[in-house]
CSV table of C-alpha atoms in Angstrom, one decimal:
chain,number,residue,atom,x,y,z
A,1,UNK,CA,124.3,69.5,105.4
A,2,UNK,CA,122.9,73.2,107.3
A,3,UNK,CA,121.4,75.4,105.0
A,4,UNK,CA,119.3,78.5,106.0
A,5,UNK,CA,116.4,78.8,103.8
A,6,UNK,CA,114.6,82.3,102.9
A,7,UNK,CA,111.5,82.4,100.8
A,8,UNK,CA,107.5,83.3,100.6
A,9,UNK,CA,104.7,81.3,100.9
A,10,UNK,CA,100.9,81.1,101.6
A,11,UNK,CA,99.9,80.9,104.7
A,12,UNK,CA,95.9,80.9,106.2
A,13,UNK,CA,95.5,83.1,102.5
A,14,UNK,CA,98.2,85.4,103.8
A,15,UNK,CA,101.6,85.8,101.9
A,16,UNK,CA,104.4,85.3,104.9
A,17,UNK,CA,108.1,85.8,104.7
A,18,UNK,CA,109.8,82.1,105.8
A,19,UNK,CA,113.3,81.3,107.3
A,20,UNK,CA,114.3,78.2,108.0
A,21,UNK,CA,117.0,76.2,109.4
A,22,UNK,CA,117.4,73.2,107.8
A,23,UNK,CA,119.9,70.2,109.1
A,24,UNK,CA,120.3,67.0,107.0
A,25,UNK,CA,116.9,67.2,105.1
A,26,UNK,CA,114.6,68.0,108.4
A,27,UNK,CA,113.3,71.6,109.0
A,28,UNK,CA,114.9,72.4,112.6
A,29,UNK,CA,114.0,76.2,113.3
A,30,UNK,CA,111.1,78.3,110.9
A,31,UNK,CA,110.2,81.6,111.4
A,32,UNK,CA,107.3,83.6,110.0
A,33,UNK,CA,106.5,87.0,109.5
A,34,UNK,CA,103.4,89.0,107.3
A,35,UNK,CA,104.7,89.8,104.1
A,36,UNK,CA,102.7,92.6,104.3
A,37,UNK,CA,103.3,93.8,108.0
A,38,UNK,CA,104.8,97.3,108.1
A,39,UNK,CA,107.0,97.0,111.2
A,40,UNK,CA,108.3,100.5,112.5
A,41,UNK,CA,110.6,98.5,115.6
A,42,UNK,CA,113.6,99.9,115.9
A,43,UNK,CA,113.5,103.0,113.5
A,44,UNK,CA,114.7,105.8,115.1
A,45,UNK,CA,113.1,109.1,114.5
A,46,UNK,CA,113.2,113.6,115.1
A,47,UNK,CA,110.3,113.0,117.2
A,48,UNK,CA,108.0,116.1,118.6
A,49,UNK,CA,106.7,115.9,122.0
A,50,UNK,CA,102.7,116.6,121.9
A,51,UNK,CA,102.0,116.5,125.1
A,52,UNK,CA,103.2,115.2,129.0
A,53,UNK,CA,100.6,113.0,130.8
A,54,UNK,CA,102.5,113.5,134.1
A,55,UNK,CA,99.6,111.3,135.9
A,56,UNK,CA,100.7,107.7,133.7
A,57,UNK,CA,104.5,109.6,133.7
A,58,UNK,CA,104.8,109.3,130.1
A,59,UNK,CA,104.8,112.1,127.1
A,60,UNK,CA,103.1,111.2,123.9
A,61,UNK,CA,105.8,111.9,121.0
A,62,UNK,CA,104.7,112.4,117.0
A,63,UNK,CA,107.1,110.5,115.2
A,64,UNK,CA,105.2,111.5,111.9
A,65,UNK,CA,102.8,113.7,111.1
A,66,UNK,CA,99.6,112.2,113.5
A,67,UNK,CA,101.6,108.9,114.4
A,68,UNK,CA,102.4,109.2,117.9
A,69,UNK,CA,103.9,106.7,120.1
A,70,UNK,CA,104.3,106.4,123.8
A,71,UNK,CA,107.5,107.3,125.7
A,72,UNK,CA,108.1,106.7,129.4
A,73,UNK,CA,109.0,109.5,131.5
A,74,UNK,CA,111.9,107.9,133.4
A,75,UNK,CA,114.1,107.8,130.6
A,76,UNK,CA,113.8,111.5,130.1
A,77,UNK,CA,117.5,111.8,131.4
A,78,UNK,CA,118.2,109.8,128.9
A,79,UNK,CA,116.8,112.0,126.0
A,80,UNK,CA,118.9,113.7,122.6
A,81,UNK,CA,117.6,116.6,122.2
A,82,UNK,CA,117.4,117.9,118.2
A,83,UNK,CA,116.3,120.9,119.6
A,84,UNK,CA,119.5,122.8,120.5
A,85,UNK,CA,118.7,121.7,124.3
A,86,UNK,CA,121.2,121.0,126.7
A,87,UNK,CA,121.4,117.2,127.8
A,88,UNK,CA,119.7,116.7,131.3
A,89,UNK,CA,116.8,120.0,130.1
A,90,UNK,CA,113.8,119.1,131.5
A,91,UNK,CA,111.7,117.6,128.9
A,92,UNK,CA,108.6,120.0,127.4
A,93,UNK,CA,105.9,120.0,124.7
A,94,UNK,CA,107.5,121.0,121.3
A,95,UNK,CA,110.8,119.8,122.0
A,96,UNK,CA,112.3,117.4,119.5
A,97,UNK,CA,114.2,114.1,120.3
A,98,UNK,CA,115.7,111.2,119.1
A,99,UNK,CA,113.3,108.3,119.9
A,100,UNK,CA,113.2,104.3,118.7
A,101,UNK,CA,110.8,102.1,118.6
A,102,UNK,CA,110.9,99.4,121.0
A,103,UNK,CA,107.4,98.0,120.5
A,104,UNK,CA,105.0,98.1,117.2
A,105,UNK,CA,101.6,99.4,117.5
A,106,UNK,CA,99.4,96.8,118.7
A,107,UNK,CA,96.0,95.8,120.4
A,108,UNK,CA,94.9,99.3,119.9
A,109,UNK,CA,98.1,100.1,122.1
A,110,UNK,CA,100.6,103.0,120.6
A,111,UNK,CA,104.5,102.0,119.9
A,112,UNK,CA,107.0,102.2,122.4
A,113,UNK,CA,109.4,105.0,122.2
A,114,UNK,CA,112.5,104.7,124.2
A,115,UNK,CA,115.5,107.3,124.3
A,116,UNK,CA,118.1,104.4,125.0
A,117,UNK,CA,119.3,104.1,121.0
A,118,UNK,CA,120.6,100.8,120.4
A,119,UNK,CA,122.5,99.6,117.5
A,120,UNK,CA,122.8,96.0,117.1
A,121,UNK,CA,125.5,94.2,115.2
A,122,UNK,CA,126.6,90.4,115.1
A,123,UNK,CA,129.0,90.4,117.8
A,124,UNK,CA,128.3,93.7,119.8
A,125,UNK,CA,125.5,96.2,120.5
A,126,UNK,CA,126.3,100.1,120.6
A,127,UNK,CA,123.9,101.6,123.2
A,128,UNK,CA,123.0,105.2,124.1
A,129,UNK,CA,121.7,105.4,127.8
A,130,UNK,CA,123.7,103.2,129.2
A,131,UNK,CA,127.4,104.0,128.7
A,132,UNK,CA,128.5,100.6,130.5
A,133,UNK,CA,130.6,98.3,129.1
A,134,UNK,CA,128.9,94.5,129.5
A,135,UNK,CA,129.2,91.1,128.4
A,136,UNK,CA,126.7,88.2,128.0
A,137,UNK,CA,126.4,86.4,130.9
A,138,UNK,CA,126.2,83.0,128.2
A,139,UNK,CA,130.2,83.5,127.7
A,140,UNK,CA,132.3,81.2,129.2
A,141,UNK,CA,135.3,82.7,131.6
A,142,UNK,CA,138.1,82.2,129.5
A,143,UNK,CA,135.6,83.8,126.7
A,144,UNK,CA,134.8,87.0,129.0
A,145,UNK,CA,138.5,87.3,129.7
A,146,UNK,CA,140.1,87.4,126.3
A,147,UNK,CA,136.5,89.3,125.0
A,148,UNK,CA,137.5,92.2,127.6
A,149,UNK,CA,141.0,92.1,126.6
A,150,UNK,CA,140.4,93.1,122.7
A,151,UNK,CA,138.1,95.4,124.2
A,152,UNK,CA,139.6,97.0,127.2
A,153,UNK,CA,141.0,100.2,125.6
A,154,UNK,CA,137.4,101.2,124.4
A,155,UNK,CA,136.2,100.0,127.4
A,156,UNK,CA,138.1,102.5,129.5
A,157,UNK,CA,137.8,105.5,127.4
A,158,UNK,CA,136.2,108.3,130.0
A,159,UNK,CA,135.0,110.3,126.6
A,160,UNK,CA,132.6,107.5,125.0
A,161,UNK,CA,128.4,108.7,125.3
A,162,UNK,CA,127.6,105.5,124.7
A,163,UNK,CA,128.2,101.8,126.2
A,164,UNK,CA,128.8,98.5,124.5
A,165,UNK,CA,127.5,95.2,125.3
A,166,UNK,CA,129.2,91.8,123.9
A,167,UNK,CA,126.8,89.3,122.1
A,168,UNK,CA,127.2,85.6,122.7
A,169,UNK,CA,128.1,85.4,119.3
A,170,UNK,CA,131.3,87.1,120.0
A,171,UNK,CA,133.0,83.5,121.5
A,172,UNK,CA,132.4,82.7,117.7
A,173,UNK,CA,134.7,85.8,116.2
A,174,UNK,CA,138.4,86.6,115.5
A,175,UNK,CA,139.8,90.1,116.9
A,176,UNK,CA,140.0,91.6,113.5
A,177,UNK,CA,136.3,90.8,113.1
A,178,UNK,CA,135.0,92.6,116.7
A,179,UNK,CA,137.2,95.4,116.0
A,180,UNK,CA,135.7,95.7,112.1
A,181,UNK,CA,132.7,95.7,114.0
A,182,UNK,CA,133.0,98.0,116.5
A,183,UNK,CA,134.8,100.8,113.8
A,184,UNK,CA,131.1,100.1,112.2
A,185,UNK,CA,128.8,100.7,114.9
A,186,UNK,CA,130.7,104.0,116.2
A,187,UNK,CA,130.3,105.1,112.4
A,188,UNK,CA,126.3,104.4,112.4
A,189,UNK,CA,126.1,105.7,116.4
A,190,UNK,CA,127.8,109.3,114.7
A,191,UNK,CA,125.8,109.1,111.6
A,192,UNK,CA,122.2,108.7,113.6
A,193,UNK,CA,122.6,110.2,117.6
A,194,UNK,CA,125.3,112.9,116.5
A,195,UNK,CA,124.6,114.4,112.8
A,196,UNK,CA,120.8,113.3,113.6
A,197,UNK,CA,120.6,116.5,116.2
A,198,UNK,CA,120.4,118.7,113.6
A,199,UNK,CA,117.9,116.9,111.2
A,200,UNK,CA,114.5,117.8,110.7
A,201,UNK,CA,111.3,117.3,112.7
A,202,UNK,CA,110.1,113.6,111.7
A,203,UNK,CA,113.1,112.2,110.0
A,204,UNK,CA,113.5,109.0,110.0
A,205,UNK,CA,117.0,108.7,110.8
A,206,UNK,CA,117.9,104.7,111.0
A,207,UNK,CA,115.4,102.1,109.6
A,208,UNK,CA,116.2,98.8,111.3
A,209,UNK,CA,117.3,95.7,108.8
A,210,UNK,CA,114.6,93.6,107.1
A,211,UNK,CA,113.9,90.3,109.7
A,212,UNK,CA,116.1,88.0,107.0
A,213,UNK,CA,119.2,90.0,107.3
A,214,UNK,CA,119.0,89.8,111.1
A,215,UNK,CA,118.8,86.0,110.6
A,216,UNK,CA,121.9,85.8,108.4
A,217,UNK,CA,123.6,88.0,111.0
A,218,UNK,CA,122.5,85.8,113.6
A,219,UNK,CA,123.3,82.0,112.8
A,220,UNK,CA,126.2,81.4,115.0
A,221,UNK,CA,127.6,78.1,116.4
A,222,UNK,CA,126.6,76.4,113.0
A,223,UNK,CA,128.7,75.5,110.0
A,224,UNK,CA,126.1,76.2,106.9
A,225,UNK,CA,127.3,74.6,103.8
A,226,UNK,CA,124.1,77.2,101.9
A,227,UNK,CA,121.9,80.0,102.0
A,228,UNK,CA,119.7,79.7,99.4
A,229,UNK,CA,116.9,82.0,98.5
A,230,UNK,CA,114.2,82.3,95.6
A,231,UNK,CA,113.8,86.5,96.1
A,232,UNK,CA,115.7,88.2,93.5
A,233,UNK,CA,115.8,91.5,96.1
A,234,UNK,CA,116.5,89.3,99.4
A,235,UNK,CA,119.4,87.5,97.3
A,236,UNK,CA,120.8,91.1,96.7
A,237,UNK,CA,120.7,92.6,100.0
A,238,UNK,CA,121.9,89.3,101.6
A,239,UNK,CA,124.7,89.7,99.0
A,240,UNK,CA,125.4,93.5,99.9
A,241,UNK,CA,125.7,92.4,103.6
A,242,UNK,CA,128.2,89.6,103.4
A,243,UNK,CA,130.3,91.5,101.0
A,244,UNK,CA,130.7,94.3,103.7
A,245,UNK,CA,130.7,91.7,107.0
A,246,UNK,CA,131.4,87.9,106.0
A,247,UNK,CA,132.6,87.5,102.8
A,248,UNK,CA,134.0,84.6,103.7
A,249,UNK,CA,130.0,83.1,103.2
A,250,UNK,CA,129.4,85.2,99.9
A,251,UNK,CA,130.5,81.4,98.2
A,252,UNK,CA,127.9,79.8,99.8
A,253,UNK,CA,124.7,82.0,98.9
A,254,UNK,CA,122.7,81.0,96.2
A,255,UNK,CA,119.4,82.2,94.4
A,256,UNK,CA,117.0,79.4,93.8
A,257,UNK,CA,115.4,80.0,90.2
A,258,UNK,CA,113.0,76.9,89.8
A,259,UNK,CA,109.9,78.3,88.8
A,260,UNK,CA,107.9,74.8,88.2
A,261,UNK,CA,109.1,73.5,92.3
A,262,UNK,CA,109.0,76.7,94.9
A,263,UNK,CA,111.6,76.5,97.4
A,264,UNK,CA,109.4,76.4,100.1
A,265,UNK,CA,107.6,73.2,98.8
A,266,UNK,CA,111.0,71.9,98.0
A,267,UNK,CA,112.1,71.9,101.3
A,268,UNK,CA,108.3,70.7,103.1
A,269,UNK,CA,108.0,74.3,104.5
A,270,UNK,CA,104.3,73.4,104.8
A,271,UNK,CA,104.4,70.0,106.6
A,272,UNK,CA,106.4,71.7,109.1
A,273,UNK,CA,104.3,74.0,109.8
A,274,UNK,CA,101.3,71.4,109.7
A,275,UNK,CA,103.6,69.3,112.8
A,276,UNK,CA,104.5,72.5,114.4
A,277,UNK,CA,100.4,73.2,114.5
């Protein structure tokens, strides 16, 4: 039996979110992350351009009100302008653009901005600067052929501003499914890079999915028999997300509501960790 485990527990004195992949009783994968980390990676934001530091090539960008983050200077081709620019304008102080984050704030270092927009789904990832179409080099042949095929008429469509790159998981989906997919990410790449133009300074136009969606999203190549969780919210959203992508696993998820054993003691989560250490 496969189940993916979500819960919270203690770690060092520190309250961490825990997902685990457990096969026949024994703890295979575990991921942690700080309950109480505020991670800004990929949000995308109206950000203001301070100032250009021409001598590092990089611009500092406000993506709040004294937040700034860092943003390299050889992507400014690259750049959606919110500021009624023309695409290509060279980039100035005050002018407004649509940035991500592609690395938190850390070590005293600033975030990462980039203007390459990605959105990431199960099976494909919608991208912004690079309006390629591409497939993971992890797919078989016969995989890349019949992947291209479903895909060709998007592929070849000389009007797209954005390109598409094929996940490994993709060997794992049906037509219907990629196609589903795709109709979703083309809605969210409107929604944020077009409609977001004409948004405010600072929105925050897309806020990337908590880290346990992204491992329900994820799993591939493995036949779970559960999800199980003991967070009221997480069993929610989980259940939100599979309703609109794989209802086919909504059967599967339960919420854990044994108050006297927590889930993560249930399952060992510490001695894990403790042989992992």
């Amino acid at each position: 039996m496969t189940k993916l485990i979500l819960t919270t527990m203690e770690l060092c004195g520190n309250k961490c979110h825990a997902c685990a992949i457990e096969e026949e009783g024994q703890i295979m994968e575990l991921r942690l992350e700080a309950a109480a980390r505020q991670s800004i990676l990929g949000n995308i934001y109206v950000g203001q351009v301070e100032n250009i530091a021409s001598n590092i090539q990089a611009a500092f960008v406000l993506i709040a009100p004294g937040v700034r983050g860092y943003f390299p200077l050889q992507e400014a081709e690259q750049v959606i302008y919110a500021s009624g620019k023309a695409p290509g304008s060279p980039l100035r102080p005050g002018d407004q653009i649509l940035v991500q984050v592609s690395r938190d704030a850390m070590k005293g270092k600033l975030p990462a901005l980039t203007a390459n927009l990605n959105f990431t789904g199960k099976y494909l990832v919608l991208t912004t600067g690079e309006k390629k179409f591409g497939l993971s080099g992890k797919l078989s042949g016969s995989e890349r052929h019949t992947l291209s095929g479903w895909l060709e008429a998007e592929a070849a469509r000389p009007d797209k501003e954005y390109g598409l790159i094929v996940r490994t998981n993709a060997a794992q989906a049906e037509k219907a499914e990629i196609l589903q997919e795709l109709s979703y990410l083309k809605s969210l790449y409107e929604k944020v890079a077009v409609n977001g133009k004409s948004r405010t300074c600072f929105s925050l136009l897309y806020e990337s999915e908590p880290f346990y969606l992204s491992a329900v999203r994820d799993i591939y190549g493995r036949d779970l028999d559960e999800i199980v969780t003991d967070i009221s919210e997480m069993h929610t959203k989980i259940s939100d997300y599979l309703n609109e992508f794989q209802p086919e696993k909504l059967a599967i998820l339960n919420l854990y509501q044994d108050k006297l054993l927590p889930l993560y003691k249930l399952h060992s989560l510490e001695s894990a960790i403790d042989e992992i250490c």
